[in-house]
């Protein structure tokens, strides 16, 4: 092992496992996986997803753990074994930086919703006069959209208006620029980065302790919400809609591509964080067991999150009198910040409590993954400049991350987020992982 004597280690084996769980189990399991599965064949999507998990996901996850533990170096410095491919580490670092900057902006939105949920009435539950005549109260349980002289196409829920116009102040186009950062979201973004910095201030010594809570708490909340969601009318229809296979989609190459990119995003393969975490392990630690546990638990959580979300969407469709559940499904961030708030506003028993629990769960999930991603960046810089103290590097990069994240809390921020996610968070990391795989197998790296 390289630099094993001077590198800090996890306090115990369980801290490493919990940190890997909190890293891999994140927002993608709750808002990205359910929609991706629905869009790519429902239950049929699980077949290519599980095949990709066994053929690509698990081997790469295990391989990155091995290299990090053996070399005790970051995802960039590890390529001293073959300087020709050092660009892989740099490319992964760029991709990880792209992801963590917009990822924390989503955490900021989550904080905004969580604290707004403490109001006596959820602010997105009812329409205000200024929201237009086509606005429909999210808290209203109506048999048919026509009851209010609005067709399903015309009706816009108050939760959607609240998210797009009140929270994001989203622009319909960005030809004239993206606008200035929203001051409220800027403050929530500052709080999110402050929490991440405090968790990372002492490196694995502090993040390892926080990992217990970051890994376990989301499951408690997710199970509570799932149990509650399954008791709602129409919930079973939503679950069936989620898992019902569309076998024809199996022959669609797009489905296999989506399964692969979703798995990479979910497991954090190719982002450097797995190498970084395992680099703090004892040289003789049993990482095979940990790799099997984390990859299995990640898939289980994705299914659990999908069942929870679609049981709630099934209830939402039932309340609106809509037979086709696809009409109430929103993609990406809309799934977490429009569909769920819209459904929870209809809860007849303490909707504020379930709203706080849900968004606090999203906050914890987001922080767990963001800590891992940001720690990979910090470790790469710290390895390059070992004379600096870890907390100094963490503070400097957190400040930079905050100012980079301000672009996502502008009225045109979601446009930028989609571009960065597609090219920096998906395409770049995917390509780097392919080259990394070829280099690891020895096709290019000599003995």
CSV table of C-alpha atoms in Angstrom, one decimal:
chain,number,residue,atom,x,y,z
A,1,UNK,CA,0.0,0.0,0.0
A,2,UNK,CA,1.1,3.6,-0.7
A,3,UNK,CA,1.2,6.2,2.0
A,4,UNK,CA,-0.7,3.9,4.3
A,5,UNK,CA,1.1,5.1,7.4
A,6,UNK,CA,0.3,8.8,6.9
A,7,UNK,CA,-3.3,8.6,5.7
A,8,UNK,CA,-6.1,8.8,8.2
A,9,UNK,CA,-8.4,5.8,8.4
A,10,UNK,CA,-12.1,5.1,9.4
A,11,UNK,CA,-12.6,4.7,13.1
A,12,UNK,CA,-14.2,1.3,12.5
A,13,UNK,CA,-15.4,-0.9,9.6
A,14,UNK,CA,-19.0,0.0,10.0
A,15,UNK,CA,-18.3,3.7,9.4
A,16,UNK,CA,-17.0,2.9,5.9
A,17,UNK,CA,-20.1,0.7,5.1
A,18,UNK,CA,-22.5,3.4,6.3
A,19,UNK,CA,-20.7,6.1,4.3
A,20,UNK,CA,-20.9,4.0,1.2
A,21,UNK,CA,-24.7,3.4,1.8
A,22,UNK,CA,-25.3,7.2,2.4
A,23,UNK,CA,-23.3,7.9,-0.8
A,24,UNK,CA,-25.1,5.5,-3.1
A,25,UNK,CA,-28.6,5.8,-1.6
A,26,UNK,CA,-29.6,9.4,-2.5
A,27,UNK,CA,-32.0,11.6,-4.3
A,28,UNK,CA,-31.7,9.6,-7.5
A,29,UNK,CA,-33.4,6.6,-5.8
A,30,UNK,CA,-36.5,8.7,-5.0
A,31,UNK,CA,-37.0,11.1,-7.8
A,32,UNK,CA,-34.9,9.8,-10.7
A,33,UNK,CA,-35.3,6.0,-10.6
A,34,UNK,CA,-39.2,6.0,-10.4
A,35,UNK,CA,-39.6,8.2,-13.5
A,36,UNK,CA,-36.8,6.5,-15.4
A,37,UNK,CA,-38.4,3.1,-14.8
A,38,UNK,CA,-41.9,4.4,-15.7
A,39,UNK,CA,-40.6,6.0,-18.9
A,40,UNK,CA,-38.7,2.9,-20.0
A,41,UNK,CA,-41.2,0.1,-19.8
A,42,UNK,CA,-42.2,0.0,-16.1
A,43,UNK,CA,-41.5,-3.4,-14.6
A,44,UNK,CA,-39.7,-4.5,-17.8
A,45,UNK,CA,-37.1,-1.8,-17.1
A,46,UNK,CA,-36.0,-3.8,-14.0
A,47,UNK,CA,-34.7,-6.7,-16.2
A,48,UNK,CA,-32.0,-4.6,-18.0
A,49,UNK,CA,-31.4,-2.7,-14.8
A,50,UNK,CA,-30.6,-5.9,-12.8
A,51,UNK,CA,-28.6,-7.4,-15.7
A,52,UNK,CA,-26.5,-4.2,-15.9
A,53,UNK,CA,-26.1,-4.3,-12.1
A,54,UNK,CA,-24.6,-7.7,-12.2
A,55,UNK,CA,-22.6,-7.3,-15.4
A,56,UNK,CA,-21.3,-3.8,-15.1
A,57,UNK,CA,-22.4,-2.1,-11.8
A,58,UNK,CA,-21.1,-4.6,-9.2
A,59,UNK,CA,-17.8,-5.4,-10.9
A,60,UNK,CA,-16.9,-1.7,-11.4
A,61,UNK,CA,-18.0,-0.8,-7.8
A,62,UNK,CA,-15.8,-3.6,-6.4
A,63,UNK,CA,-13.0,-2.7,-8.7
A,64,UNK,CA,-13.0,0.9,-7.7
A,65,UNK,CA,-13.0,-0.2,-4.0
A,66,UNK,CA,-10.0,-2.5,-4.6
A,67,UNK,CA,-7.9,0.3,-6.3
A,68,UNK,CA,-8.7,2.9,-3.7
A,69,UNK,CA,-7.9,0.6,-0.8
A,70,UNK,CA,-4.7,-0.8,-2.4
A,71,UNK,CA,-3.2,2.6,-3.4
A,72,UNK,CA,-4.6,4.8,-0.6
A,73,UNK,CA,-4.9,7.6,-3.1
A,74,UNK,CA,-7.6,9.8,-4.7
A,75,UNK,CA,-9.2,9.1,-8.0
A,76,UNK,CA,-6.7,11.5,-9.7
A,77,UNK,CA,-3.5,10.6,-8.0
A,78,UNK,CA,-4.2,6.9,-8.4
A,79,UNK,CA,-3.3,7.2,-12.1
A,80,UNK,CA,0.3,7.6,-11.2
A,81,UNK,CA,0.3,3.9,-12.0
A,82,UNK,CA,-0.2,4.9,-15.6
A,83,UNK,CA,0.4,8.7,-16.2
A,84,UNK,CA,-1.0,8.4,-19.7
A,85,UNK,CA,-4.5,8.0,-18.3
A,86,UNK,CA,-4.3,10.7,-15.6
A,87,UNK,CA,-6.9,12.5,-17.7
A,88,UNK,CA,-9.5,10.0,-16.7
A,89,UNK,CA,-9.2,11.1,-13.1
A,90,UNK,CA,-9.3,14.8,-14.1
A,91,UNK,CA,-12.3,14.1,-16.3
A,92,UNK,CA,-14.1,12.3,-13.5
A,93,UNK,CA,-13.3,15.2,-11.2
A,94,UNK,CA,-14.9,17.7,-13.6
A,95,UNK,CA,-18.0,15.5,-13.9
A,96,UNK,CA,-18.2,15.1,-10.1
A,97,UNK,CA,-17.9,18.9,-9.7
A,98,UNK,CA,-20.7,19.4,-12.2
A,99,UNK,CA,-22.9,17.0,-10.3
A,100,UNK,CA,-22.2,18.3,-6.8
A,101,UNK,CA,-22.9,22.0,-7.7
A,102,UNK,CA,-26.4,21.3,-9.0
A,103,UNK,CA,-27.0,18.6,-6.5
A,104,UNK,CA,-26.7,21.0,-3.6
A,105,UNK,CA,-29.0,23.4,-5.3
A,106,UNK,CA,-31.7,20.7,-5.2
A,107,UNK,CA,-30.9,20.3,-1.5
A,108,UNK,CA,-31.5,24.1,-1.1
A,109,UNK,CA,-35.0,23.7,-2.7
A,110,UNK,CA,-35.7,20.8,-0.4
A,111,UNK,CA,-34.8,23.0,2.6
A,112,UNK,CA,-37.1,25.7,1.3
A,113,UNK,CA,-40.0,23.2,1.1
A,114,UNK,CA,-39.2,21.6,4.5
A,115,UNK,CA,-39.3,24.9,6.4
A,116,UNK,CA,-42.4,26.1,4.5
A,117,UNK,CA,-44.1,22.9,5.7
A,118,UNK,CA,-44.2,24.2,9.2
A,119,UNK,CA,-46.9,26.7,8.3
A,120,UNK,CA,-50.4,26.3,9.6
A,121,UNK,CA,-51.4,25.6,6.0
A,122,UNK,CA,-49.1,24.3,3.4
A,123,UNK,CA,-48.4,27.3,1.1
A,124,UNK,CA,-48.9,25.2,-2.1
A,125,UNK,CA,-52.2,23.7,-0.9
A,126,UNK,CA,-54.5,26.5,-2.2
A,127,UNK,CA,-54.5,28.9,-5.1
A,128,UNK,CA,-54.1,32.6,-4.6
A,129,UNK,CA,-55.9,35.2,-6.8
A,130,UNK,CA,-52.8,36.2,-8.6
A,131,UNK,CA,-52.1,32.6,-9.7
A,132,UNK,CA,-54.7,32.7,-12.5
A,133,UNK,CA,-58.2,31.2,-13.2
A,134,UNK,CA,-56.9,27.8,-14.3
A,135,UNK,CA,-55.3,27.2,-10.9
A,136,UNK,CA,-56.7,24.2,-9.0
A,137,UNK,CA,-56.3,23.8,-5.3
A,138,UNK,CA,-53.9,21.0,-4.5
A,139,UNK,CA,-55.7,20.4,-1.2
A,140,UNK,CA,-59.1,19.9,-3.0
A,141,UNK,CA,-60.3,16.4,-3.5
A,142,UNK,CA,-62.5,16.5,-6.6
A,143,UNK,CA,-64.1,13.7,-8.6
A,144,UNK,CA,-63.5,15.3,-12.0
A,145,UNK,CA,-61.5,18.2,-13.2
A,146,UNK,CA,-64.5,19.3,-15.1
A,147,UNK,CA,-66.3,20.1,-11.8
A,148,UNK,CA,-64.5,23.4,-11.8
A,149,UNK,CA,-65.1,24.1,-15.5
A,150,UNK,CA,-61.5,23.2,-16.3
A,151,UNK,CA,-60.3,20.3,-18.5
A,152,UNK,CA,-57.4,18.2,-17.3
A,153,UNK,CA,-55.2,19.9,-19.9
A,154,UNK,CA,-56.2,23.4,-18.8
A,155,UNK,CA,-56.1,22.8,-15.0
A,156,UNK,CA,-52.8,23.6,-13.3
A,157,UNK,CA,-52.3,22.5,-9.7
A,158,UNK,CA,-51.4,25.1,-7.1
A,159,UNK,CA,-48.4,22.9,-6.2
A,160,UNK,CA,-47.1,23.3,-9.8
A,161,UNK,CA,-47.5,27.1,-9.8
A,162,UNK,CA,-45.9,27.3,-6.3
A,163,UNK,CA,-42.8,25.4,-7.5
A,164,UNK,CA,-42.3,27.0,-10.9
A,165,UNK,CA,-43.5,30.6,-10.2
A,166,UNK,CA,-43.0,31.1,-6.5
A,167,UNK,CA,-40.0,29.0,-5.5
A,168,UNK,CA,-38.0,28.9,-8.8
A,169,UNK,CA,-39.6,31.9,-10.6
A,170,UNK,CA,-38.7,29.9,-13.7
A,171,UNK,CA,-38.4,31.5,-17.1
A,172,UNK,CA,-40.0,30.0,-20.1
A,173,UNK,CA,-36.9,30.7,-22.2
A,174,UNK,CA,-33.4,32.1,-21.6
A,175,UNK,CA,-32.8,34.1,-24.8
A,176,UNK,CA,-32.3,37.2,-22.7
A,177,UNK,CA,-30.2,35.6,-20.0
A,178,UNK,CA,-30.8,33.5,-16.9
A,179,UNK,CA,-31.5,36.3,-14.5
A,180,UNK,CA,-30.2,37.0,-11.0
A,181,UNK,CA,-30.1,34.5,-8.1
A,182,UNK,CA,-33.2,34.4,-5.9
A,183,UNK,CA,-32.2,35.7,-2.5
A,184,UNK,CA,-34.2,33.2,-0.5
A,185,UNK,CA,-32.8,30.2,-2.4
A,186,UNK,CA,-29.4,31.7,-2.1
A,187,UNK,CA,-29.7,31.6,1.7
A,188,UNK,CA,-30.9,28.0,1.6
A,189,UNK,CA,-28.0,27.2,-0.6
A,190,UNK,CA,-25.6,28.8,1.9
A,191,UNK,CA,-27.2,26.7,4.7
A,192,UNK,CA,-26.9,23.5,2.6
A,193,UNK,CA,-23.2,24.1,1.9
A,194,UNK,CA,-22.6,25.0,5.6
A,195,UNK,CA,-24.0,21.7,6.7
A,196,UNK,CA,-21.9,19.8,4.2
A,197,UNK,CA,-18.7,21.7,5.3
A,198,UNK,CA,-19.4,21.0,9.0
A,199,UNK,CA,-19.8,17.3,8.2
A,200,UNK,CA,-16.5,17.2,6.3
A,201,UNK,CA,-14.5,19.6,8.5
A,202,UNK,CA,-12.4,16.8,10.0
A,203,UNK,CA,-12.5,14.5,7.1
A,204,UNK,CA,-13.5,10.8,7.6
A,205,UNK,CA,-13.3,11.4,11.4
A,206,UNK,CA,-16.4,13.6,11.3
A,207,UNK,CA,-18.1,12.3,8.2
A,208,UNK,CA,-17.9,8.8,9.4
A,209,UNK,CA,-19.8,9.7,12.6
A,210,UNK,CA,-22.5,11.5,10.6
A,211,UNK,CA,-22.8,8.5,8.2
A,212,UNK,CA,-24.8,6.4,10.7
A,213,UNK,CA,-27.7,9.0,10.7
A,214,UNK,CA,-27.4,9.8,7.0
A,215,UNK,CA,-27.6,6.1,6.1
A,216,UNK,CA,-30.3,4.8,8.5
A,217,UNK,CA,-32.8,7.7,9.0
A,218,UNK,CA,-34.1,7.9,5.3
A,219,UNK,CA,-35.2,4.2,5.6
A,220,UNK,CA,-37.2,4.9,8.7
A,221,UNK,CA,-39.0,7.8,7.0
A,222,UNK,CA,-39.4,6.0,3.7
A,223,UNK,CA,-41.1,3.1,5.4
A,224,UNK,CA,-43.4,5.3,7.4
A,225,UNK,CA,-44.5,7.2,4.2
A,226,UNK,CA,-44.8,3.9,2.2
A,227,UNK,CA,-47.1,2.4,4.9
A,228,UNK,CA,-49.2,5.5,4.9
A,229,UNK,CA,-49.2,5.8,1.1
A,230,UNK,CA,-50.4,2.2,0.6
A,231,UNK,CA,-53.5,2.8,2.8
A,232,UNK,CA,-54.6,5.6,0.4
A,233,UNK,CA,-57.4,5.0,-2.2
A,234,UNK,CA,-55.9,4.2,-5.6
A,235,UNK,CA,-52.5,3.5,-4.2
A,236,UNK,CA,-52.4,-0.1,-5.5
A,237,UNK,CA,-53.3,1.1,-9.0
A,238,UNK,CA,-50.2,3.3,-8.8
A,239,UNK,CA,-47.9,0.5,-7.7
A,240,UNK,CA,-49.3,-1.8,-10.5
A,241,UNK,CA,-48.8,1.0,-13.0
A,242,UNK,CA,-45.1,1.3,-11.8
A,243,UNK,CA,-44.3,-2.5,-12.0
A,244,UNK,CA,-46.5,-3.5,-14.9
A,245,UNK,CA,-44.0,-4.6,-17.7
A,246,UNK,CA,-44.1,-3.3,-21.2
A,247,UNK,CA,-42.2,-6.1,-22.8
A,248,UNK,CA,-41.8,-4.4,-26.1
A,249,UNK,CA,-39.5,-1.9,-24.5
A,250,UNK,CA,-36.8,-4.6,-23.9
A,251,UNK,CA,-35.8,-4.4,-27.6
A,252,UNK,CA,-35.4,-0.6,-27.4
A,253,UNK,CA,-31.7,0.3,-27.0
A,254,UNK,CA,-32.7,3.5,-25.2
A,255,UNK,CA,-34.0,1.4,-22.3
A,256,UNK,CA,-30.7,-0.3,-21.9
A,257,UNK,CA,-28.9,3.0,-22.1
A,258,UNK,CA,-31.2,4.5,-19.5
A,259,UNK,CA,-30.7,1.5,-17.2
A,260,UNK,CA,-26.9,1.9,-17.5
A,261,UNK,CA,-26.8,5.7,-16.9
A,262,UNK,CA,-29.3,5.4,-14.0
A,263,UNK,CA,-27.2,2.7,-12.4
A,264,UNK,CA,-24.0,4.8,-12.7
A,265,UNK,CA,-25.7,7.8,-11.2
A,266,UNK,CA,-27.3,5.8,-8.4
A,267,UNK,CA,-24.1,3.8,-7.4
A,268,UNK,CA,-21.8,6.8,-8.0
A,269,UNK,CA,-19.6,4.6,-10.2
A,270,UNK,CA,-17.1,6.6,-12.2
A,271,UNK,CA,-17.3,9.7,-10.0
A,272,UNK,CA,-14.2,9.0,-7.8
A,273,UNK,CA,-16.1,8.9,-4.5
A,274,UNK,CA,-15.9,5.1,-4.2
A,275,UNK,CA,-12.1,5.2,-4.7
A,276,UNK,CA,-11.9,8.1,-2.2
A,277,UNK,CA,-13.8,6.4,0.5
A,278,UNK,CA,-12.0,3.1,0.2
A,279,UNK,CA,-8.6,4.9,0.2
A,280,UNK,CA,-9.2,5.6,3.9
A,281,UNK,CA,-9.6,1.8,4.6
A,282,UNK,CA,-7.2,-0.5,6.4
A,283,UNK,CA,-5.3,-2.4,3.7
A,284,UNK,CA,-6.8,-5.7,4.8
A,285,UNK,CA,-10.4,-4.6,5.0
A,286,UNK,CA,-13.0,-7.0,3.5
A,287,UNK,CA,-14.5,-4.8,0.8
A,288,UNK,CA,-16.1,-7.6,-1.2
A,289,UNK,CA,-18.7,-8.0,1.5
A,290,UNK,CA,-19.3,-4.3,1.6
A,291,UNK,CA,-19.6,-4.0,-2.2
A,292,UNK,CA,-22.3,-6.7,-2.3
A,293,UNK,CA,-24.3,-5.1,0.6
A,294,UNK,CA,-24.2,-1.6,-0.9
A,295,UNK,CA,-25.1,-2.5,-4.5
A,296,UNK,CA,-28.0,-4.8,-3.3
A,297,UNK,CA,-29.3,-2.2,-0.8
A,298,UNK,CA,-29.2,0.5,-3.5
A,299,UNK,CA,-31.4,-1.5,-5.9
A,300,UNK,CA,-33.8,-2.3,-3.0
A,301,UNK,CA,-34.1,1.4,-2.1
A,302,UNK,CA,-34.8,2.3,-5.7
A,303,UNK,CA,-37.7,-0.2,-5.7
A,304,UNK,CA,-38.9,1.0,-2.3
A,305,UNK,CA,-38.8,4.7,-3.5
A,306,UNK,CA,-40.6,3.8,-6.7
A,307,UNK,CA,-43.4,2.0,-4.8
A,308,UNK,CA,-43.7,4.9,-2.4
A,309,UNK,CA,-43.9,7.6,-5.1
A,310,UNK,CA,-46.2,5.7,-7.4
A,311,UNK,CA,-48.6,4.7,-4.6
A,312,UNK,CA,-48.9,8.4,-3.9
A,313,UNK,CA,-49.4,9.2,-7.6
A,314,UNK,CA,-52.1,6.5,-7.8
A,315,UNK,CA,-53.9,8.3,-5.0
A,316,UNK,CA,-53.5,11.6,-6.7
A,317,UNK,CA,-55.0,10.2,-10.0
A,318,UNK,CA,-57.9,8.7,-8.0
A,319,UNK,CA,-58.6,12.1,-6.3
A,320,UNK,CA,-58.5,13.9,-9.6
A,321,UNK,CA,-60.7,11.3,-11.3
A,322,UNK,CA,-58.0,10.6,-13.9
A,323,UNK,CA,-57.8,7.0,-15.2
A,324,UNK,CA,-54.4,7.4,-16.8
A,325,UNK,CA,-51.8,7.8,-14.1
A,326,UNK,CA,-49.3,9.0,-16.6
A,327,UNK,CA,-51.2,12.3,-16.7
A,328,UNK,CA,-50.2,13.1,-13.1
A,329,UNK,CA,-46.5,12.0,-13.5
A,330,UNK,CA,-43.9,14.7,-13.7
A,331,UNK,CA,-40.3,14.2,-14.7
A,332,UNK,CA,-37.2,14.8,-12.7
A,333,UNK,CA,-37.4,17.5,-10.1
A,334,UNK,CA,-41.1,17.9,-10.8
A,335,UNK,CA,-41.7,14.4,-9.4
A,336,UNK,CA,-40.4,15.4,-6.0
A,337,UNK,CA,-41.5,19.1,-5.9
A,338,UNK,CA,-44.8,19.0,-7.8
A,339,UNK,CA,-46.4,15.6,-7.7
A,340,UNK,CA,-45.6,14.7,-4.1
A,341,UNK,CA,-46.6,18.1,-2.6
A,342,UNK,CA,-49.7,18.0,-4.7
A,343,UNK,CA,-50.7,14.6,-3.2
A,344,UNK,CA,-49.6,15.3,0.3
A,345,UNK,CA,-51.8,18.5,0.4
A,346,UNK,CA,-54.8,16.1,0.1
A,347,UNK,CA,-53.9,14.2,3.2
A,348,UNK,CA,-56.7,14.7,5.7
A,349,UNK,CA,-54.5,14.0,8.8
A,350,UNK,CA,-51.6,16.4,9.6
A,351,UNK,CA,-50.3,16.9,6.1
A,352,UNK,CA,-47.6,19.2,7.5
A,353,UNK,CA,-46.1,16.3,9.4
A,354,UNK,CA,-45.8,14.1,6.4
A,355,UNK,CA,-44.5,17.0,4.3
A,356,UNK,CA,-41.8,17.8,6.9
A,357,UNK,CA,-40.8,14.1,7.1
A,358,UNK,CA,-40.7,13.7,3.3
A,359,UNK,CA,-38.5,16.8,2.7
A,360,UNK,CA,-36.3,16.1,5.7
A,361,UNK,CA,-35.8,12.6,4.2
A,362,UNK,CA,-34.9,14.2,0.8
A,363,UNK,CA,-32.5,16.6,2.6
A,364,UNK,CA,-30.7,13.7,4.4
A,365,UNK,CA,-30.5,11.6,1.3
A,366,UNK,CA,-29.1,14.6,-0.6
A,367,UNK,CA,-26.6,15.5,2.0
A,368,UNK,CA,-25.3,11.9,2.2
A,369,UNK,CA,-24.5,11.8,-1.5
A,370,UNK,CA,-23.3,15.4,-1.6
A,371,UNK,CA,-20.8,14.8,1.2
A,372,UNK,CA,-19.4,11.8,-0.7
A,373,UNK,CA,-19.1,13.7,-4.0
A,374,UNK,CA,-17.6,16.8,-2.4
A,375,UNK,CA,-15.2,14.7,-0.3
A,376,UNK,CA,-13.9,13.1,-3.5
A,377,UNK,CA,-13.0,16.6,-4.8
A,378,UNK,CA,-11.5,17.7,-1.6
A,379,UNK,CA,-9.4,14.5,-1.3
A,380,UNK,CA,-8.1,15.0,-4.9
A,381,UNK,CA,-7.0,18.6,-4.2
A,382,UNK,CA,-5.6,17.6,-0.7
A,383,UNK,CA,-3.5,14.8,-2.3
A,384,UNK,CA,-2.1,17.3,-4.8
A,385,UNK,CA,-1.3,19.9,-2.0
A,386,UNK,CA,-0.6,17.8,1.1
A,387,UNK,CA,0.9,20.8,3.0
A,388,UNK,CA,-2.5,22.4,3.3
A,389,UNK,CA,-4.8,21.4,6.2
A,390,UNK,CA,-7.8,19.3,5.2
A,391,UNK,CA,-10.3,21.8,6.7
A,392,UNK,CA,-8.7,24.6,4.7
A,393,UNK,CA,-9.2,22.7,1.5
A,394,UNK,CA,-12.8,21.8,2.5
A,395,UNK,CA,-13.6,25.4,3.3
A,396,UNK,CA,-12.2,26.8,0.1
A,397,UNK,CA,-13.9,24.3,-2.1
A,398,UNK,CA,-17.2,24.7,-0.3
A,399,UNK,CA,-17.1,28.5,-0.9
A,400,UNK,CA,-16.3,27.9,-4.6
A,401,UNK,CA,-19.1,25.4,-4.7
A,402,UNK,CA,-21.6,27.8,-3.2
A,403,UNK,CA,-20.8,30.6,-5.8
A,404,UNK,CA,-21.0,28.0,-8.6
A,405,UNK,CA,-24.3,26.9,-7.3
A,406,UNK,CA,-25.8,30.3,-7.5
A,407,UNK,CA,-26.4,29.9,-11.2
A,408,UNK,CA,-28.9,27.2,-10.4
A,409,UNK,CA,-31.1,29.4,-8.2
A,410,UNK,CA,-31.7,31.9,-10.9
A,411,UNK,CA,-34.9,32.1,-12.9
A,412,UNK,CA,-33.2,30.2,-15.8
A,413,UNK,CA,-31.3,27.9,-13.5
A,414,UNK,CA,-33.2,24.8,-14.3
A,415,UNK,CA,-32.3,25.2,-18.0
A,416,UNK,CA,-28.6,25.2,-17.0
A,417,UNK,CA,-29.1,22.3,-14.6
A,418,UNK,CA,-30.5,20.1,-17.4
A,419,UNK,CA,-27.6,20.9,-19.7
A,420,UNK,CA,-25.0,20.3,-17.0
A,421,UNK,CA,-26.7,17.1,-15.8
A,422,UNK,CA,-26.8,15.8,-19.4
A,423,UNK,CA,-23.3,16.6,-20.5
A,424,UNK,CA,-21.3,16.9,-17.2
A,425,UNK,CA,-23.3,14.6,-14.9
A,426,UNK,CA,-24.2,11.8,-17.4
A,427,UNK,CA,-22.3,11.8,-20.7
A,428,UNK,CA,-18.9,12.8,-19.4
A,429,UNK,CA,-18.9,10.4,-16.4
A,430,UNK,CA,-20.3,7.6,-18.6
A,431,UNK,CA,-17.5,8.0,-21.2
A,432,UNK,CA,-14.8,8.3,-18.5
A,433,UNK,CA,-16.1,5.1,-16.8
A,434,UNK,CA,-15.8,3.2,-20.1
A,435,UNK,CA,-12.2,4.4,-20.6
A,436,UNK,CA,-11.5,3.6,-17.0
A,437,UNK,CA,-12.8,0.1,-17.4
A,438,UNK,CA,-10.6,-0.5,-20.4
A,439,UNK,CA,-7.6,0.9,-18.6
A,440,UNK,CA,-8.3,-1.2,-15.5
A,441,UNK,CA,-8.5,-4.5,-17.4
A,442,UNK,CA,-5.0,-4.0,-18.7
A,443,UNK,CA,-6.0,-3.4,-22.3
A,444,UNK,CA,-4.0,-0.2,-22.1
A,445,UNK,CA,-2.2,-0.3,-18.8
A,446,UNK,CA,0.9,-2.5,-18.7
A,447,UNK,CA,2.1,-4.5,-15.8
